[in-house]
Coordinates of C-alpha atoms in Angstrom, one line a residue:
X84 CA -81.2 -80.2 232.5
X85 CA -81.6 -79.8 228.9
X86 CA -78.4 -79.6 228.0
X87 CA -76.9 -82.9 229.7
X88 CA -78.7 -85.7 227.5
X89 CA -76.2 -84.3 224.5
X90 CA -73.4 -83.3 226.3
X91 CA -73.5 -86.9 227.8
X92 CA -73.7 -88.4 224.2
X93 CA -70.7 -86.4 223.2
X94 CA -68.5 -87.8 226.7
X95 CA -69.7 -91.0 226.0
X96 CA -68.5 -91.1 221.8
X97 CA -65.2 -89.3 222.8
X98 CA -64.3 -92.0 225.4
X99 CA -65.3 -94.7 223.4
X100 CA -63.2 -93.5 220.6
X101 CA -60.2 -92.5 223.0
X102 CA -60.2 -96.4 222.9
X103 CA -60.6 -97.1 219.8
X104 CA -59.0 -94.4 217.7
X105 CA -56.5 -96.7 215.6
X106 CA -56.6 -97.0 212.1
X107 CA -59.4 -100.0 211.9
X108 CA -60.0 -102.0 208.5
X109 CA -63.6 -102.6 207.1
X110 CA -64.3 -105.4 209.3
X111 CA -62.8 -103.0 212.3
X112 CA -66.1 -100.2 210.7
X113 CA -68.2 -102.6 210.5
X114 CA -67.9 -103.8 214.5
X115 CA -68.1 -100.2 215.4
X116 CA -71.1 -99.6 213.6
X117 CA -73.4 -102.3 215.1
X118 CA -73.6 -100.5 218.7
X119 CA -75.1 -97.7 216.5
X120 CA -78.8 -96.9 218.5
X121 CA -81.3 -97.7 215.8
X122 CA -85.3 -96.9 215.1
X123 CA -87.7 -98.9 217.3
X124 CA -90.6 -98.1 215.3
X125 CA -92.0 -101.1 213.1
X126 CA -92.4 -99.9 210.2
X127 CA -88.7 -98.8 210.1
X128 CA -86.8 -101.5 212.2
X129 CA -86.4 -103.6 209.4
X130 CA -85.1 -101.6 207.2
X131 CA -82.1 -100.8 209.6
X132 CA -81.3 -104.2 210.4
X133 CA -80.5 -104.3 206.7
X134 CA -78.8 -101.0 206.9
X135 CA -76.2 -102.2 209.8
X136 CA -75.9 -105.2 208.6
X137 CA -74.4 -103.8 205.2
X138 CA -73.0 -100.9 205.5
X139 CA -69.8 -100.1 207.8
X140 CA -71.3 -96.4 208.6
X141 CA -75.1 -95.7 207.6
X142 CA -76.1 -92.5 208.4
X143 CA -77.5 -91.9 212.2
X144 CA -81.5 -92.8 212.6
X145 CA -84.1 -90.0 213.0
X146 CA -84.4 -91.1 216.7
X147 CA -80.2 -91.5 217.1
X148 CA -78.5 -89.2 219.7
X149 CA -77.2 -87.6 216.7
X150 CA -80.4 -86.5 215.7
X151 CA -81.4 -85.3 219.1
X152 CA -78.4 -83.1 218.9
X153 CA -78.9 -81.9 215.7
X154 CA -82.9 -81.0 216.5
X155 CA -81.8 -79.4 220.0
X156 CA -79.4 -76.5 218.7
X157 CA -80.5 -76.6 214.9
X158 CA -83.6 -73.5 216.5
X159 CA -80.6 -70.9 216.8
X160 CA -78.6 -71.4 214.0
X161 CA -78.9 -69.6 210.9
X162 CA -79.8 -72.3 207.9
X163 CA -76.7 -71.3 205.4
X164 CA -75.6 -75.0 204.9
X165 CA -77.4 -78.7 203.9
X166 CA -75.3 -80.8 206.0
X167 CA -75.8 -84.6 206.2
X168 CA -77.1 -86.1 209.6
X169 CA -73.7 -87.3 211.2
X170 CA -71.9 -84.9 214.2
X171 CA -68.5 -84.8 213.8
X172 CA -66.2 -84.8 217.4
X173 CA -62.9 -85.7 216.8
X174 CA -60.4 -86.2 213.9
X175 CA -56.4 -87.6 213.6
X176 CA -54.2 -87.5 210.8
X177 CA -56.6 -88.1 208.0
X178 CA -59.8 -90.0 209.7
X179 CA -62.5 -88.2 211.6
X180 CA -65.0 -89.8 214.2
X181 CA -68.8 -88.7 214.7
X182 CA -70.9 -88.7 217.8
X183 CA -72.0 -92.5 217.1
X184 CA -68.3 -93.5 216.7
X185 CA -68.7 -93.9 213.2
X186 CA -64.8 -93.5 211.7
X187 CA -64.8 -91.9 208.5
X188 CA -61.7 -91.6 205.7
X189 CA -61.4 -87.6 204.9
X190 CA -60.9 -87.0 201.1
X191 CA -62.5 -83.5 201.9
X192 CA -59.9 -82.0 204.3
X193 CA -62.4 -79.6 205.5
X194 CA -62.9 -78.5 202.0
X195 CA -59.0 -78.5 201.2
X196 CA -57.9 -77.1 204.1
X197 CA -56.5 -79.7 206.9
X198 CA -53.8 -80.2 204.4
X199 CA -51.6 -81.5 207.1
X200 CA -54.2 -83.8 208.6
X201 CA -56.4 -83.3 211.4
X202 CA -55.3 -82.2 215.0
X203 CA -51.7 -82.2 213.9
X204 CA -49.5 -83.1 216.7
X205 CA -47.0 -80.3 216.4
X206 CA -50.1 -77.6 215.7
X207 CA -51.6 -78.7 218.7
X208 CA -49.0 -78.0 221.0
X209 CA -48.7 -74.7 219.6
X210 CA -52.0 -73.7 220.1
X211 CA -50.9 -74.3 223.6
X212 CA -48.1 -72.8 224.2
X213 CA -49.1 -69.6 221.9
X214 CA -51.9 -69.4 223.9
X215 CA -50.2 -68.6 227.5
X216 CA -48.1 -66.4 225.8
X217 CA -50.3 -64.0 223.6
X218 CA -53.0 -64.2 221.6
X219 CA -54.4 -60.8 220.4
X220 CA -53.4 -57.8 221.0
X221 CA -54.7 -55.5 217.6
X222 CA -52.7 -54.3 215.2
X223 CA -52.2 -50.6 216.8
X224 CA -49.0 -53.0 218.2
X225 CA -46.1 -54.8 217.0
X226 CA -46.1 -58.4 217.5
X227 CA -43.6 -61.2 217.0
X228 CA -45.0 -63.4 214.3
X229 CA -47.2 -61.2 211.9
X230 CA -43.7 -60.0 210.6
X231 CA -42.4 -63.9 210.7
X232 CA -44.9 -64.7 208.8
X233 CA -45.0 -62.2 206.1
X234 CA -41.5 -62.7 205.7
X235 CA -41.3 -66.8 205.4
X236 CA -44.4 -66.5 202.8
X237 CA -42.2 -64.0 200.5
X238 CA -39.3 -65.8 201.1
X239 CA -40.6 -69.5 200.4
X240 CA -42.8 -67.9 197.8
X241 CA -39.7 -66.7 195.8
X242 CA -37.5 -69.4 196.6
X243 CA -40.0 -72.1 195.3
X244 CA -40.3 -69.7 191.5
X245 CA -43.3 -68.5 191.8
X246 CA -44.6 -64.7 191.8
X247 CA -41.0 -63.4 190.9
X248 CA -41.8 -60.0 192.7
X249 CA -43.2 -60.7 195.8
X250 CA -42.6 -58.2 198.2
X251 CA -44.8 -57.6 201.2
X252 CA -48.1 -59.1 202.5
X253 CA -51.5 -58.2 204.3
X254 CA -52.6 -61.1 206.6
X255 CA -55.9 -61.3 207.7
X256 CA -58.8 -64.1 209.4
X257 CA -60.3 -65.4 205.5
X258 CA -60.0 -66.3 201.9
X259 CA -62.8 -63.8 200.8
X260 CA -61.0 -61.5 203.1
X261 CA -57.7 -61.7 201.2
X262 CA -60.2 -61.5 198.1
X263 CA -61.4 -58.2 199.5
X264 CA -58.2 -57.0 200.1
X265 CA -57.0 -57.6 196.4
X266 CA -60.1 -56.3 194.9
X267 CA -59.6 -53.1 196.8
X268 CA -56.2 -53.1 195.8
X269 CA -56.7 -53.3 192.6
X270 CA -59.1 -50.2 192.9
X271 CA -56.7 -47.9 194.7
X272 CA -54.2 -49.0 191.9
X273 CA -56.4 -48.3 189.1
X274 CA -57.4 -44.6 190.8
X275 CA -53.8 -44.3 190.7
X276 CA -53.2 -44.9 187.4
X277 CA -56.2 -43.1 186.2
X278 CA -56.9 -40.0 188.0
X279 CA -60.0 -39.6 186.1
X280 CA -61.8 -42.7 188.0
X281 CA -62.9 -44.5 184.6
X282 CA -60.4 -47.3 185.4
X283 CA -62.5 -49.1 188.0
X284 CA -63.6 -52.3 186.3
X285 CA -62.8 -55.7 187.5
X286 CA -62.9 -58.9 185.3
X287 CA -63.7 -62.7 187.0
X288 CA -64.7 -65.8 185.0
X289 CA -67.6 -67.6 184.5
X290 CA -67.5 -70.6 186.9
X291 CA -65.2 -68.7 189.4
X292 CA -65.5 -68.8 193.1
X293 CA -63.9 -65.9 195.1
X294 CA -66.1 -66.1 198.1
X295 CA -69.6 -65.0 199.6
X296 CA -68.6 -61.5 200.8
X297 CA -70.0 -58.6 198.8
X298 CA -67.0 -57.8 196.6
X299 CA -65.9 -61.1 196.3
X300 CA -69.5 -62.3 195.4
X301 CA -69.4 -59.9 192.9
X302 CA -66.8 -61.3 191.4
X303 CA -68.0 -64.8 191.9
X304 CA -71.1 -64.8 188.2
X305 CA -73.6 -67.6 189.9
X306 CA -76.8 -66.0 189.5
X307 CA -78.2 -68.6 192.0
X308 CA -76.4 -66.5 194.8
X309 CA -75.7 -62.7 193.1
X310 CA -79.5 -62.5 192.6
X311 CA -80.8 -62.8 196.6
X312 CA -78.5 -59.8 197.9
X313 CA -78.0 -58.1 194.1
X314 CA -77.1 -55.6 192.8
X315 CA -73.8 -56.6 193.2
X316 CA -70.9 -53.8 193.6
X317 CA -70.9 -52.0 190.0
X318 CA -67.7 -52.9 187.4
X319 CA -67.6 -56.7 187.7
X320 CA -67.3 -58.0 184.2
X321 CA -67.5 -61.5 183.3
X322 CA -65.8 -63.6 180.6
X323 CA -65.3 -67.4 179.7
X324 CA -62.7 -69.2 181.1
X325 CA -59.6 -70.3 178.7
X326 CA -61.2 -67.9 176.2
X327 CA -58.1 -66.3 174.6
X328 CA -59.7 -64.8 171.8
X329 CA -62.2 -62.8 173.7
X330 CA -59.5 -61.1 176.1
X331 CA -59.1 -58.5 174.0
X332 CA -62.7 -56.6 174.2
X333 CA -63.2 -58.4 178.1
X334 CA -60.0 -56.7 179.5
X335 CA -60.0 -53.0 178.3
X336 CA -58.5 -49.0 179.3
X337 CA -61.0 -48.9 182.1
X338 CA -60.1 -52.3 183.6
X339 CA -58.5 -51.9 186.9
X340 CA -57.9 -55.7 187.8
X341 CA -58.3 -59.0 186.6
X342 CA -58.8 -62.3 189.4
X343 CA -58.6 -65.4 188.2
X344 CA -57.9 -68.7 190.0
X345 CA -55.3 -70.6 187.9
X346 CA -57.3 -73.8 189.1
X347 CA -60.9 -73.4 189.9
X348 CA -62.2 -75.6 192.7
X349 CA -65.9 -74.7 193.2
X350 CA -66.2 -74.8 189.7
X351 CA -65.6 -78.3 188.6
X352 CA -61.9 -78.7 189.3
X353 CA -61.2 -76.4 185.9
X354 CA -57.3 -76.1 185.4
X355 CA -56.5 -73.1 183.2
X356 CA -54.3 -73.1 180.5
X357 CA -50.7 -72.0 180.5
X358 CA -51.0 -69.6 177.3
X359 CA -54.5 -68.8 178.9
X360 CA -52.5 -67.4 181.9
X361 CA -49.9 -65.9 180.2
X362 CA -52.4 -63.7 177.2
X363 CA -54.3 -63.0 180.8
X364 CA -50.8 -60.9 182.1
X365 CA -50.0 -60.0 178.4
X366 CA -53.2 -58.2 178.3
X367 CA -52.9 -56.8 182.1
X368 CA -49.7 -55.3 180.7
X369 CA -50.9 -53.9 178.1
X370 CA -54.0 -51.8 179.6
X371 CA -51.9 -51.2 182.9
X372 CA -54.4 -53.5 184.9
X373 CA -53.6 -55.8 188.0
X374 CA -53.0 -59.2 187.7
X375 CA -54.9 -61.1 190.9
X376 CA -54.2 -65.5 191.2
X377 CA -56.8 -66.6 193.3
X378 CA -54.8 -69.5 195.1
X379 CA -56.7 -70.1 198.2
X380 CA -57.5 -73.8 197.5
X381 CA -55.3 -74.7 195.0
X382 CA -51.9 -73.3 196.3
X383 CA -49.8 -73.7 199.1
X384 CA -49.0 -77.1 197.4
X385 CA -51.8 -78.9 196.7
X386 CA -50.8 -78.9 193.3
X387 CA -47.2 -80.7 194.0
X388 CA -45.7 -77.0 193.7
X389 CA -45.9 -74.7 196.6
X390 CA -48.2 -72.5 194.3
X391 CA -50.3 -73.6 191.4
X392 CA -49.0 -71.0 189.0
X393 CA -45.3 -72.2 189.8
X394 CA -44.5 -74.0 186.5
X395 CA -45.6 -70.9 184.8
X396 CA -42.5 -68.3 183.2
X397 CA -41.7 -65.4 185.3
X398 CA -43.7 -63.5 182.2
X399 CA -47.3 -65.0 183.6
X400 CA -46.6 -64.3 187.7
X401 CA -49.7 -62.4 189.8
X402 CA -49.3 -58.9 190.8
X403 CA -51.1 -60.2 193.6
X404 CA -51.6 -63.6 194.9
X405 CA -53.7 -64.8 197.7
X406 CA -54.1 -67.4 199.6
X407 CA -56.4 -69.1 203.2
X408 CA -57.6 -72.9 203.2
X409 CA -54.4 -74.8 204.0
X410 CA -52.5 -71.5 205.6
X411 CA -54.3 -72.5 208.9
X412 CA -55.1 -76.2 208.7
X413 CA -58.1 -75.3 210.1
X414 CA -57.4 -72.2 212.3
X415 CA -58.9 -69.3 210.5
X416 CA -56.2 -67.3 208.9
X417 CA -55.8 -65.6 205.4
X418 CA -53.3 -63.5 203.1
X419 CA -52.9 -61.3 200.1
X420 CA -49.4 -61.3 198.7
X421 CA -48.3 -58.3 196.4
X422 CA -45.9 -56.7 195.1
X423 CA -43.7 -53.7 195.6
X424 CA -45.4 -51.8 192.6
X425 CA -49.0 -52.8 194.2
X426 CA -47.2 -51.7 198.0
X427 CA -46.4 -48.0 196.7
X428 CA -49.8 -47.4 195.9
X429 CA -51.0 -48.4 199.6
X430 CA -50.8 -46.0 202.5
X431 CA -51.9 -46.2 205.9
X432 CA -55.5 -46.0 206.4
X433 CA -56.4 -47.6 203.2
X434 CA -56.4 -51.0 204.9
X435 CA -56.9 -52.8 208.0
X436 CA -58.3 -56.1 210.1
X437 CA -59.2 -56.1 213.8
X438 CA -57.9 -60.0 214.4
X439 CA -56.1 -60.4 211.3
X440 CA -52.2 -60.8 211.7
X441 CA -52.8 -62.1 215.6
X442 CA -49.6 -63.7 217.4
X443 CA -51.6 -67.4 217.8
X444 CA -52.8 -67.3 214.1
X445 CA -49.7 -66.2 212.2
X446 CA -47.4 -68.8 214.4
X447 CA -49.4 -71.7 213.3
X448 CA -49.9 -70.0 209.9
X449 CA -45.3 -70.2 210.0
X450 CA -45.0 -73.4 211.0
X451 CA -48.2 -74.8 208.6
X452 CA -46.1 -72.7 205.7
X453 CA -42.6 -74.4 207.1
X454 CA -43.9 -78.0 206.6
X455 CA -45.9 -77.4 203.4
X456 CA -43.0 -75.8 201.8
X457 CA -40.9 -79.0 201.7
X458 CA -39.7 -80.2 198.4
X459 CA -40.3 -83.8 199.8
X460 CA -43.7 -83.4 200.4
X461 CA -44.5 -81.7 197.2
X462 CA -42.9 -84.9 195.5
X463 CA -44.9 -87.1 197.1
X464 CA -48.1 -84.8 196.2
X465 CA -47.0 -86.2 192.8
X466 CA -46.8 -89.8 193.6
X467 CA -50.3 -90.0 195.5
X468 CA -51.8 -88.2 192.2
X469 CA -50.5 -91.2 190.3
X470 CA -52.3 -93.4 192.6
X471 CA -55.3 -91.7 192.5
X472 CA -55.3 -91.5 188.6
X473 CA -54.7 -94.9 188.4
X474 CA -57.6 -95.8 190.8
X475 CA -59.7 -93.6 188.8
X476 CA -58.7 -94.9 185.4
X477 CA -59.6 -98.7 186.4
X478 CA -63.3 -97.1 187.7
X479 CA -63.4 -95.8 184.5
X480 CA -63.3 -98.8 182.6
X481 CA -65.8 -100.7 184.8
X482 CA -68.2 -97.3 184.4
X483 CA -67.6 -95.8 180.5
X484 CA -70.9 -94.3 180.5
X485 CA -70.5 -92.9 184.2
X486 CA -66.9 -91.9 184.2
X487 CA -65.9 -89.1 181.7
X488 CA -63.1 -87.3 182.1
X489 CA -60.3 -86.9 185.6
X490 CA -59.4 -83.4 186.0
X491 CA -57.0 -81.4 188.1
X492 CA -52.9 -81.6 189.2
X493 CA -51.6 -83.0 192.6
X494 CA -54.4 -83.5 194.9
X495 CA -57.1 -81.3 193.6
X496 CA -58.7 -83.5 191.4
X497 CA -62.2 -83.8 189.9
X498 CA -64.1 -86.7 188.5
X499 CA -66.3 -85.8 185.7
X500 CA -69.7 -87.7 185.9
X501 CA -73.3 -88.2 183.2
X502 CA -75.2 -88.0 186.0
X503 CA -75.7 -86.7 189.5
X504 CA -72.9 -87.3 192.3
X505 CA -74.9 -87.2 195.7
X506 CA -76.1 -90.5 195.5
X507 CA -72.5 -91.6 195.7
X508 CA -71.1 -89.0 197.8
X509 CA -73.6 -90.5 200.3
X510 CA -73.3 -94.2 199.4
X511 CA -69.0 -93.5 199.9
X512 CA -70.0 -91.6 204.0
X513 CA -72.2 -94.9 204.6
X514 CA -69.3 -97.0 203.7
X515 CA -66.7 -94.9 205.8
X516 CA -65.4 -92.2 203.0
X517 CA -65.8 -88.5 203.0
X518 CA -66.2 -87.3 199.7
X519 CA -67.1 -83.8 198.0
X520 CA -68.2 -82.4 194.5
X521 CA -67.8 -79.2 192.7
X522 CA -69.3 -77.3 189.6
X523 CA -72.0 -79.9 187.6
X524 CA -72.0 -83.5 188.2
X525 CA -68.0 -83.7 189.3
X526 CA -67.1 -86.0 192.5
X527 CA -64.0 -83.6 193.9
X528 CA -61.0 -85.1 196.0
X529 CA -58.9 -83.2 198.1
X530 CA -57.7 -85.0 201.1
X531 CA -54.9 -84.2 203.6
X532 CA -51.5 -83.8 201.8
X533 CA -50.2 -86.0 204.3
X534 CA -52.9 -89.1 203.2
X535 CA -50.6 -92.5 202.9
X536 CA -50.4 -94.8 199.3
X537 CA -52.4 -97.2 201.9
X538 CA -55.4 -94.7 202.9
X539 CA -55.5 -94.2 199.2
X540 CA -55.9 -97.4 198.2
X541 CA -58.5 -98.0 201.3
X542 CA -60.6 -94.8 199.9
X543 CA -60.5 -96.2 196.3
X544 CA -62.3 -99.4 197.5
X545 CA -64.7 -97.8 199.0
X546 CA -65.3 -95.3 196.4
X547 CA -65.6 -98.2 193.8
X548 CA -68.2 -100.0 196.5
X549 CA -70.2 -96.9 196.7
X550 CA -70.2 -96.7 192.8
X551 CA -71.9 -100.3 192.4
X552 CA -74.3 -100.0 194.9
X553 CA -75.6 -96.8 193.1
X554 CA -75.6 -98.5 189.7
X555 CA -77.0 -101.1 190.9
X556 CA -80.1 -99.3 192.7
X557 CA -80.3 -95.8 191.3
X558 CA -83.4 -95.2 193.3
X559 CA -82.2 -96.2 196.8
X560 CA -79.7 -94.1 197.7
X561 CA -80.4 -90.2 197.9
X562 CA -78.1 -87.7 198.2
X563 CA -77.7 -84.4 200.3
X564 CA -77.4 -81.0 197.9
X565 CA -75.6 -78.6 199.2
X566 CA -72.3 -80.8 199.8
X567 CA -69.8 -77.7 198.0
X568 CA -69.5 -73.9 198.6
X569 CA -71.2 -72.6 195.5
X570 CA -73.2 -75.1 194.1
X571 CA -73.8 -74.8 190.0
X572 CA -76.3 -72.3 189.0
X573 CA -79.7 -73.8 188.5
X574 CA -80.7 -74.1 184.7

């Protein structure tokens, strides 16, 4: 009996939005939002009469069906994330729906990953068939798509300019898994180079995020979550992003590898600079150290180029690349490209995944790849960041003292802030827009690659809405923490 009071909920928000799961305007929110079940008590009730009368999406009440939900299964799960109150249930191109059949606009994309939209048509039905054909079977066997897969990534990847030498590639379930893999890479190279063992170092930067795995955590310098599970694996060294000057003494004889993410995410939405990148593999060169581009959110052409580092001369390419988010579009599903030098240094037994490289993963992973390698979508990755900018820019005017600086290329931008961003991030969710930050005080934006010059302009409004109620009241509108993967390190 105690489970049928939120499983009804559920049936009851997915039929309601099977019926009502177009694209709806404001008014359209609005209407949705006043069947929303609301407090009874008194000294509450008139507060949310206000609240659904002027917002399209306020956040469920403490005694919603939401919250019931929430409170019944929130017991058995460990506490690793702050989430806000609503329940998400179903999603479509690039809108989601929660439990109340609230309809939100997603400029999160799962945290850059849905980059074709959510519950893509074509994905779905692969999922299907996939899955009365094979879905696991280990890696002590062949199978027809790891190969596929491996393959088109090389392929596309040196067709598109990037990572001249691409050669071969380890697939496994997660970006800090790919991480894993390159840092151990790196490691086996360096023993390689240096029978002695003293080249063992690996060198990150300040800001970076690589994932919450030990290794890549070590490579990730946020004291905030090194210090709870420290000491971290010995050899990370840490140096300043964009700092030419100080490559010299950072990357050294004993360094073994070098990760850097040519546009970091977590951190603020920090794009590195070309000669920064380039006096990076100079230096890698010189020592006889690995070069590692941490592309997992910005790549697969979130940048308008099928990887970040793409404008970049053949001189500046990775030694290894790697890359999860957008490779599933929400199926779990990672990769380390590298190449043929890194592959000689690899033997069997050095390496290996239980699920990784599974038949149902790596065919979604070829078709996701397929689509996101299209030069006509990456031009019109181009065009929507124009839109956005200029959205931005006009915000900027009417805020001078809020607004700062607009970071980032394609759609991974950042929207530098003077003060804290939660307040708005949940002023935009109230108003129907899903919204992110990164690094200190920076609003991030990374919707669906497939989001239309119309769902732009719709997210816009509502951002600039969300913006004004906040300056207007300062007070009234908290915020959630925890709304990014590595928040900044507390000072």
């Amino acid at each position: 009996m105690a489970l049928r009071i939120p499983a009804r909920c559920i049936c009851t928000a997915k039929n309601a939005i099977v019926l009502s799961a177009t694209k709806s305007s404001t008014s359209k929110r609005n209407a949705s939002a006043m069947a929303v079940p609301t407090s009874s008590s008194p000294e509450s009730i008139g507060h949310d009469i206000f609240k659904e009368a002027s917002l399209a999406n306020p956040d469920p009440s403490a005694d919603s069906s939401t919250a019931a939900l929430v409170n019944r299964y929130s017991p058995y799960m460990v506490a690793t994330y702050v989430r806000p109150p609503p329940v998400m249930i179903k999603g479509e191109g690039c809108y989601i729906w929660d439990m109340e059949n609230r309809k939100y606009l997603d400029f999160t994309a799962g945290i850059a990953v849905n980059a074709l939209g959510h519950c893509d048509p074509e994905m779905a039905k692969l999922i299907g068939q996939q899955a009365r054909t094979l879905v696991h079977a280990s890696n002590l066997y062949h199978n027809a798509w790891t190969g596929e897969l491996s393959k088109l990534l090389v392929t596309k990847t040196r067709e598109s300019g990037a990572m001249k030498d691409a050669s071969k590639v380890f697939v496994c379930n997660s970006g800090s898994e790919a991480n894993e893999a390159a840092i151990k890479f790196a490691r086996k190279v360096g023993k390689i180079r240096d029978p002695s063992g003293e080249k063992f170092e690996l060198v990150s930067f300040q800001n970076s995020f690589h994932g919450r795995t030990l290794g890549s955590l070590s490579a990730t310098p946020n004291p905030k979550y090194q210090k709870p599970f420290a000491p971290m694996i010995p050899g990370f060294k840490y140096g300043i992003y964009n700092d030419e000057a100080a490559l010299k003494d950072l990357v050294t004889e004993k360094t073994c590898g070098v990760i850097v993410e040519p546009i970091q995410g977590e951190g603020g939405v920090m794009v590195a600079n070309s000669s920064f990148l380039q006096a990076l593999r100079d230096r890698c060169d010189e020592v006889g150290a690995v070069l590692i581009y941490d592309e997992i959110q910005c790549g697969l052409s979130r940048t308008g180029s099928f990887w970040a580092h793409g404008s970049l001369p053949a001189s500046a390419h990775p030694d290894i690349l790697t890359t999860a988010k957008a490779l599933g579009n929400g199926f779990p599903i990672g990769a380390t490209m590298i190449t043929e030098e890194i592959a000689k240094c690899i033997v069997t037994g050095d390496h290996g995944t239980t699920f990784g490289g599974n038949p149902l993963g790596c065919r979604l992973a070829h078709y996701i790849v397929s689509r996101l390698s299209e030069p006509e979508l990456q031009e019109e990755v181009l065009e929507k960041e124009q839109i956005f900018r200029k959205g931005f820019k006009k915000l900027q005017v009417m805020y001078p003292d809020l607004i700062t600086e607009v970071r980032g290329r394609g759609l991974i931008l950042g929207v530098q802030l003077t003060r804290d961003p939660t307040p708005i991030v949940t002023a935009a969710r109230e108003r129907g827009l899903l919204i992110i930050t990164a690094g200190t005080n920076t609003l991030r934006f990374v919707p669906p690659l497939i989001v239309t010059e119309e769902e732009i302009e719709e997210g816009l409004s509502i951002l600039g809405e969300a913006i004004k109620a906040v300056m207007i009241t300062p007070d009234a509108i908290g915020g959630t923490k925890g709304q990014q993967e590595m928040a900044p390190p507390e000072r």
